[in-house]
C-alpha cells in the first residue's frame, strides 16, 4: 500500500457501496486499484498521463473518474459514508456554511462545447446509438465557455468557487462549484438542499440540521425567511447597513434578528472543513476543464476525508 492509498479498514467501509459492472463491455479493472489512482492524482495534482504504473493504465483511471463524476457516483458514495457515520452518532448537526476561492490553472480553460445529441456517440447516420452511448448520456451539458464550466475571470486570472456546508466536526456535508465571482448568498439554498444523508432501513434521508451559523455574506431577508420556514435555528450577524436602515425606520423597522454569540463561535468549523480538502493539490488548484469533473475531484477528496475521520 502506497502513501495516500486506501487502508484495509477504509476499503471495507467503501466497498459495499461501489457500482457493479453489468458485463456489457467487459469486466472492470479492480475498483480499489483505480480508486487509489484517482486519490493519488487528487492528492498530488499530477497529470493523468503521469500516474505511476502501479495504478494500471492512466486512461482507465481517468475514464472511471470522469464517469463517476458525471453519473453522480462520487456524490452517492459520499452520502453512504455519511449515512454510516450518522447511524453511529458521529455527525454534529450544528452546521456552518461558507465558500472558498480556488485558483484555476491555465489547463482548466478551453473546454470544447458538447455538439452531439445526448445519448449518441458514434453509431450510424440515422441516429442509432453506438456501443458507448451509455457513457455519452451520462455526460452533463456544458462547455463552450468558462462560465458554463464554473470558471470566472478576475484580475488574478481564472477562479472557481466551492460553496459548502460542514458539520461541527470539520467535515463537508455538501459541495457546489460556481464561477469565482458568484456571490455566496445566491448558493445558500442549493448548498443546504444538497444535504442528503440516508437513514438505515426505511425512511426519508435527513436534510435538516439542528442549527446553522454563517457570516454576514448570508445576512439578508430571503435567507432568514427560508430558514424560518424550514424551522432551522440560525445565527447570522446583521450587516451594519441593514442595522442602520432598521433603526432609521424606528418601530416600523421591527426587532433585530436573534444572535447567539457562543453558537457563532462554532462557525470556525467550516473554515477548518475548507482547509481539509485544500490539502489535496487538485482541489487547491483546479486543473480539470469540465466543471462536473472538478466537482467530482472535490467530492472524491471529501470522501477520503470522511473515511479517515
mmCIF file of C-alpha atoms in Angstrom, residues 10 12 16 18 31 60 66 80 111 113 119 158 233-234 245 248 254 258 266:
data_model
loop_
_atom_site.group_PDB
_atom_site.id
_atom_site.type_symbol
_atom_site.label_atom_id
_atom_site.label_comp_id
_atom_site.label_asym_id
_atom_site.label_seq_id
_atom_site.Cartn_x
_atom_site.Cartn_y
_atom_site.Cartn_z
ATOM 1 C CA UNK A 10 -11.244 2.249 4.681
ATOM 2 C CA UNK A 12 -14.008 -2.317 3.796
ATOM 3 C CA UNK A 16 -20.259 -2.302 -0.287
ATOM 4 C CA UNK A 18 -19.355 0.678 -5.200
ATOM 5 C CA UNK A 31 -12.039 -0.802 -8.085
ATOM 6 C CA UNK A 60 -8.712 3.651 -17.330
ATOM 7 C CA UNK A 66 -14.925 11.041 -15.394
ATOM 8 C CA UNK A 80 -23.443 6.453 2.023
ATOM 9 C CA UNK A 111 -13.374 23.096 -22.651
ATOM 10 C CA UNK A 113 -18.789 22.632 -26.367
ATOM 11 C CA UNK A 119 -27.118 9.676 -25.739
ATOM 12 C CA UNK A 158 -9.374 32.099 -13.780
ATOM 13 C CA UNK A 233 -32.388 27.775 14.215
ATOM 14 C CA UNK A 234 -29.719 30.078 12.846
ATOM 15 C CA UNK A 245 -31.745 51.100 7.905
ATOM 16 C CA UNK A 248 -33.994 54.701 10.845
ATOM 17 C CA UNK A 254 -39.074 45.608 13.538
ATOM 18 C CA UNK A 258 -31.585 36.984 17.205
ATOM 19 C CA UNK A 266 -18.528 27.403 16.324
#
